[in-house]
Amino acid sequence: MIRRFIFATIVLLSLQVQAVVVVNTAGQLHDKVTNLGITELTVKGTMDARDFYFIVENLTKLNTVDLSQVQVVACHTDE
């Protein structure tokens, strides 16, 4: 009985954590992250201001963000 309870608890906790790892090109994070309910995000590659804006405005359930493998670059637009 206790084993079932522990197993059910672990399953429920794992369902609440939604982790995503993306390899990004600056300005493209909005195309790479389609589930706005994620709780953990790891980004590799490059990011610029557009990507940070996307995170702040759209990923409101994030608890953990790992940017240790990101190179932040200047924002260049073709407009």
PDB file of C-alpha atoms in Angstrom:
ATOM      1  CA  MET A   1       0.000   0.000   0.000  1.00  0.00           C
ATOM      2  CA  ILE A   2       2.783   2.435   0.896  1.00  0.00           C
ATOM      3  CA  ARG A   3       4.640   1.560  -2.321  1.00  0.00           C
ATOM      4  CA  ARG A   4       1.570   2.500  -4.360  1.00  0.00           C
ATOM      5  CA  PHE A   5       1.278   5.806  -2.543  1.00  0.00           C
ATOM      6  CA  ILE A   6       4.939   6.645  -3.096  1.00  0.00           C
ATOM      7  CA  PHE A   7       4.702   5.670  -6.763  1.00  0.00           C
ATOM      8  CA  ALA A   8       1.561   7.784  -7.267  1.00  0.00           C
ATOM      9  CA  THR A   9       3.207  10.758  -5.565  1.00  0.00           C
ATOM     10  CA  ILE A  10       6.285  10.506  -7.779  1.00  0.00           C
ATOM     11  CA  VAL A  11       4.133  10.281 -10.905  1.00  0.00           C
ATOM     12  CA  LEU A  12       2.095  13.341  -9.923  1.00  0.00           C
ATOM     13  CA  LEU A  13       5.194  15.380  -9.141  1.00  0.00           C
ATOM     14  CA  SER A  14       6.850  14.429 -12.419  1.00  0.00           C
ATOM     15  CA  LEU A  15       3.783  15.522 -14.370  1.00  0.00           C
ATOM     16  CA  GLN A  16       4.034  19.017 -12.931  1.00  0.00           C
ATOM     17  CA  VAL A  17       7.633  19.576 -14.079  1.00  0.00           C
ATOM     18  CA  GLN A  18       7.863  20.289 -17.766  1.00  0.00           C
ATOM     19  CA  ALA A  19      11.481  20.740 -18.804  1.00  0.00           C
ATOM     20  CA  VAL A  20      12.592  21.859 -22.250  1.00  0.00           C
ATOM     21  CA  VAL A  21      16.085  22.056 -23.765  1.00  0.00           C
ATOM     22  CA  VAL A  22      16.454  24.089 -26.964  1.00  0.00           C
ATOM     23  CA  VAL A  23      19.315  24.958 -29.279  1.00  0.00           C
ATOM     24  CA  ASN A  24      18.517  28.520 -30.289  1.00  0.00           C
ATOM     25  CA  THR A  25      19.576  31.032 -32.888  1.00  0.00           C
ATOM     26  CA  ALA A  26      19.198  34.609 -31.656  1.00  0.00           C
ATOM     27  CA  GLY A  27      15.662  35.916 -32.067  1.00  0.00           C
ATOM     28  CA  GLN A  28      14.099  32.509 -32.716  1.00  0.00           C
ATOM     29  CA  LEU A  29      13.163  31.294 -29.238  1.00  0.00           C
ATOM     30  CA  HIS A  30       9.468  31.923 -29.918  1.00  0.00           C
ATOM     31  CA  ASP A  31       9.633  29.298 -32.684  1.00  0.00           C
ATOM     32  CA  LYS A  32      11.495  26.754 -30.552  1.00  0.00           C
ATOM     33  CA  VAL A  33       9.325  26.888 -27.415  1.00  0.00           C
ATOM     34  CA  THR A  34       5.726  26.096 -28.266  1.00  0.00           C
ATOM     35  CA  ASN A  35       4.523  24.962 -24.828  1.00  0.00           C
ATOM     36  CA  LEU A  36       4.098  28.147 -22.809  1.00  0.00           C
ATOM     37  CA  GLY A  37       3.403  26.167 -19.626  1.00  0.00           C
ATOM     38  CA  ILE A  38       6.922  24.819 -19.160  1.00  0.00           C
ATOM     39  CA  THR A  39       8.527  25.083 -15.728  1.00  0.00           C
ATOM     40  CA  GLU A  40      12.183  24.508 -16.661  1.00  0.00           C
ATOM     41  CA  LEU A  41      14.075  25.890 -19.645  1.00  0.00           C
ATOM     42  CA  THR A  42      17.635  25.268 -20.810  1.00  0.00           C
ATOM     43  CA  VAL A  43      18.839  27.270 -23.787  1.00  0.00           C
ATOM     44  CA  LYS A  44      21.997  26.559 -25.783  1.00  0.00           C
ATOM     45  CA  GLY A  45      23.307  28.611 -28.678  1.00  0.00           C
ATOM     46  CA  THR A  46      22.720  32.346 -29.076  1.00  0.00           C
ATOM     47  CA  MET A  47      20.120  34.729 -27.668  1.00  0.00           C
ATOM     48  CA  ASP A  48      19.323  38.405 -28.089  1.00  0.00           C
ATOM     49  CA  ALA A  49      16.865  40.882 -26.580  1.00  0.00           C
ATOM     50  CA  ARG A  50      13.919  39.404 -28.502  1.00  0.00           C
ATOM     51  CA  ASP A  51      14.450  36.049 -26.801  1.00  0.00           C
ATOM     52  CA  PHE A  52      14.622  37.570 -23.321  1.00  0.00           C
ATOM     53  CA  TYR A  53      11.432  39.527 -24.047  1.00  0.00           C
ATOM     54  CA  PHE A  54       9.720  36.291 -25.144  1.00  0.00           C
ATOM     55  CA  ILE A  55      10.704  34.580 -21.889  1.00  0.00           C
ATOM     56  CA  VAL A  56       9.482  37.432 -19.675  1.00  0.00           C
ATOM     57  CA  GLU A  57       6.207  37.963 -21.504  1.00  0.00           C
ATOM     58  CA  ASN A  58       5.198  34.375 -22.288  1.00  0.00           C
ATOM     59  CA  LEU A  59       6.863  31.819 -20.027  1.00  0.00           C
ATOM     60  CA  THR A  60       5.174  32.842 -16.792  1.00  0.00           C
ATOM     61  CA  LYS A  61       5.366  29.399 -15.141  1.00  0.00           C
ATOM     62  CA  LEU A  62       9.154  29.068 -15.288  1.00  0.00           C
ATOM     63  CA  ASN A  63      10.911  28.116 -12.071  1.00  0.00           C
ATOM     64  CA  THR A  64      14.350  27.364 -13.517  1.00  0.00           C
ATOM     65  CA  VAL A  65      16.232  28.862 -16.461  1.00  0.00           C
ATOM     66  CA  ASP A  66      19.702  27.643 -17.459  1.00  0.00           C
ATOM     67  CA  LEU A  67      21.525  30.017 -19.808  1.00  0.00           C
ATOM     68  CA  SER A  68      25.016  28.780 -18.971  1.00  0.00           C
ATOM     69  CA  GLN A  69      25.576  27.606 -22.553  1.00  0.00           C
ATOM     70  CA  VAL A  70      24.239  30.751 -24.236  1.00  0.00           C
ATOM     71  CA  GLN A  71      26.130  33.477 -26.000  1.00  0.00           C
ATOM     72  CA  VAL A  72      24.214  36.768 -25.791  1.00  0.00           C
ATOM     73  CA  VAL A  73      24.500  38.746 -29.022  1.00  0.00           C
ATOM     74  CA  ALA A  74      23.342  42.134 -30.235  1.00  0.00           C
ATOM     75  CA  CYS A  75      19.838  42.314 -31.654  1.00  0.00           C
ATOM     76  CA  HIS A  76      19.856  42.793 -35.439  1.00  0.00           C
ATOM     77  CA  THR A  77      16.636  43.245 -37.364  1.00  0.00           C
ATOM     78  CA  ASP A  78      16.199  43.360 -41.107  1.00  0.00           C
ATOM     79  CA  GLU A  79      13.519  46.042 -40.931  1.00  0.00           C
TER      80      GLU A  79
END
